[in-house]
CSV table of C-alpha atoms in Angstrom, one decimal:
chain,number,residue,atom,x,y,z
A,57,MET,CA,34.5,91.2,50.2
A,58,THR,CA,32.5,93.2,52.8
A,59,ASN,CA,29.1,94.7,52.1
A,60,ILE,CA,28.9,98.3,53.2
A,61,LEU,CA,25.2,97.8,54.0
A,62,THR,CA,26.0,95.3,56.7
A,63,LYS,CA,28.3,97.7,58.6
A,64,PRO,CA,25.5,99.3,60.8
A,65,GLY,CA,24.3,95.8,61.8
A,66,LYS,CA,27.8,94.6,62.5
A,67,LYS,CA,28.5,97.6,64.6
A,68,VAL,CA,25.4,97.0,66.8
A,69,ALA,CA,26.3,93.3,67.1
A,70,ASN,CA,29.8,94.2,68.1
A,71,ILE,CA,28.5,96.6,70.8
A,72,GLN,CA,26.2,93.9,72.1
A,73,LEU,CA,28.9,91.3,72.2
A,74,LEU,CA,31.2,93.8,74.0
A,75,MET,CA,28.5,94.4,76.6
A,76,GLN,CA,28.1,90.7,77.1
A,77,LEU,CA,31.8,90.3,77.5
A,78,ILE,CA,31.9,93.2,80.1
A,79,VAL,CA,29.0,91.7,82.0
A,80,THR,CA,30.8,88.3,82.0
A,81,LEU,CA,34.1,89.7,83.2
A,82,LEU,CA,32.4,91.8,85.9
A,83,SER,CA,30.5,88.7,87.1
A,84,PHE,CA,33.7,86.6,87.0
A,85,LEU,CA,35.6,89.2,89.1
A,86,THR,CA,32.8,89.7,91.5
A,87,VAL,CA,32.4,86.0,92.2
A,88,TYR,CA,36.1,85.4,92.2
A,89,PHE,CA,36.8,88.0,94.9
A,90,ASN,CA,33.8,87.0,97.0
A,91,TRP,CA,33.7,83.2,96.7
A,92,GLY,CA,36.9,82.1,94.9
A,93,PHE,CA,38.1,80.7,91.6
A,94,THR,CA,36.0,77.5,91.6
A,95,MET,CA,32.8,79.5,91.8
A,96,ALA,CA,34.1,82.1,89.4
A,97,GLN,CA,34.6,79.4,86.7
A,98,SER,CA,30.8,78.9,86.8
A,99,ALA,CA,30.3,82.5,86.0
A,100,LEU,CA,32.8,82.4,83.2
A,101,ALA,CA,31.1,79.3,81.8
A,102,GLY,CA,27.7,80.9,82.0
A,103,GLY,CA,28.9,83.9,80.1
A,104,ALA,CA,30.6,81.8,77.5
A,105,VAL,CA,27.4,79.8,76.8
A,106,SER,CA,25.8,83.1,76.1
A,107,ILE,CA,28.5,84.9,74.1
A,108,ILE,CA,29.7,82.2,71.8
A,109,PRO,CA,26.4,81.4,70.2
A,110,ASN,CA,25.6,85.1,69.8
A,111,PHE,CA,29.0,85.7,68.2
A,112,VAL,CA,28.3,82.8,65.7
A,113,PHE,CA,24.9,84.3,65.0
A,114,ALA,CA,26.3,87.7,64.3
A,115,LEU,CA,28.8,86.3,61.8
A,116,LYS,CA,26.1,84.3,60.0
A,117,ALA,CA,23.3,87.0,60.2
A,118,PHE,CA,25.3,89.9,58.7
A,119,LYS,CA,26.8,88.2,55.7
A,120,PHE,CA,24.3,89.7,53.2
A,121,ALA,CA,22.4,93.0,52.8
A,122,GLY,CA,20.5,94.9,50.3
A,123,ALA,CA,17.3,94.5,48.2
A,124,SER,CA,18.9,92.3,45.6
A,125,ALA,CA,20.0,89.8,48.4
A,126,SER,CA,16.8,89.9,50.4
A,127,GLN,CA,16.2,86.2,50.2
A,128,GLN,CA,19.8,85.5,51.2
A,129,VAL,CA,19.4,87.9,54.2
A,130,VAL,CA,16.3,86.0,55.4
A,131,ASP,CA,18.0,82.6,54.9
A,132,SER,CA,21.1,83.8,56.6
A,133,PHE,CA,19.1,85.0,59.7
A,134,TYR,CA,17.2,81.7,59.9
A,135,LYS,CA,20.3,79.7,59.6
A,136,GLY,CA,22.0,81.9,62.2
A,137,VAL,CA,19.1,81.4,64.6
A,138,LYS,CA,19.1,77.7,64.1
A,139,LEU,CA,22.9,77.5,64.6
A,140,LYS,CA,22.6,79.6,67.7
A,141,MET,CA,20.0,77.4,69.3
A,142,ILE,CA,21.9,74.2,68.5
A,143,LEU,CA,25.2,75.6,69.7
A,144,THR,CA,23.6,76.9,72.9
A,145,ALA,CA,22.2,73.5,73.7
A,146,ILE,CA,25.5,71.8,72.9
A,147,LEU,CA,27.4,74.2,75.2
A,148,PHE,CA,24.9,73.7,78.0
A,149,VAL,CA,25.4,69.9,77.7
A,150,LEU,CA,29.2,70.2,77.6
A,151,CYS,CA,29.3,72.5,80.6
A,152,PHE,CA,27.1,70.4,82.8
A,153,LYS,CA,28.8,67.2,81.7
A,154,PHE,CA,32.5,68.2,82.0
A,155,LEU,CA,32.6,71.1,84.5
A,156,ASP,CA,31.9,71.2,88.2
A,157,LEU,CA,29.4,74.1,88.1
A,158,ALA,CA,27.6,76.1,90.7
A,159,PRO,CA,24.2,76.3,89.0
A,160,ILE,CA,23.1,79.5,90.7
A,161,VAL,CA,26.2,81.4,89.6
A,162,PHE,CA,26.2,79.8,86.1
A,163,PHE,CA,22.5,80.7,85.4
A,164,THR,CA,22.8,84.1,87.0
A,165,THR,CA,25.7,85.1,84.8
A,166,TYR,CA,24.0,83.5,81.8
A,167,SER,CA,20.8,85.5,82.4
A,168,LEU,CA,22.7,88.7,82.9
A,169,THR,CA,24.7,88.3,79.7
A,170,MET,CA,21.5,87.5,77.9
A,171,LEU,CA,20.1,90.9,79.1
A,172,ALA,CA,23.2,92.8,78.1
A,173,PRO,CA,22.1,93.4,74.5
A,174,PHE,CA,19.0,95.1,75.8
A,175,LEU,CA,21.3,97.4,77.8
A,176,ALA,CA,23.4,98.0,74.7
A,177,SER,CA,20.3,99.0,72.8
A,178,VAL,CA,19.3,101.5,75.4
A,179,VAL,CA,22.9,102.9,75.4
A,180,ASN,CA,22.9,103.1,71.6
A,181,LYS,CA,19.5,104.8,71.5
A,182,PHE,CA,20.8,107.4,74.0
A,183,ASN,CA,24.0,108.0,72.1
A,184,PHE,CA,22.2,108.3,68.8
A,185,ASN,CA,19.8,110.9,70.3
A,186,GLN,CA,22.7,112.9,71.6
A,187,GLN,CA,24.2,113.4,68.1
């Protein structure tokens, strides 16, 4: 059962995740055409380490809404943040343990995808002001 009060939050989260995916794909393609597939894998891994935990957080954070569920909302956000941090750490470890990464490409893409939600917020604010 979906809560109608969570729809605006889910919409914003989806836009932010889409922006992160676009940044990751653009980074992957840029690196691929300039330095090859091996380096581009680092860009893809950096983007994945950013996107996957944010996706899991969005699923967890927007489970509940409304005044009657206020404690559940707070608990859900806290659990989502904890899960996001743990998952991010695990993904970093797995990437550096099992993949042959180019650290500069990896961290550049990771940083760019972490900035993508801010860009999405600016775009959203601009779109809402136009309506």
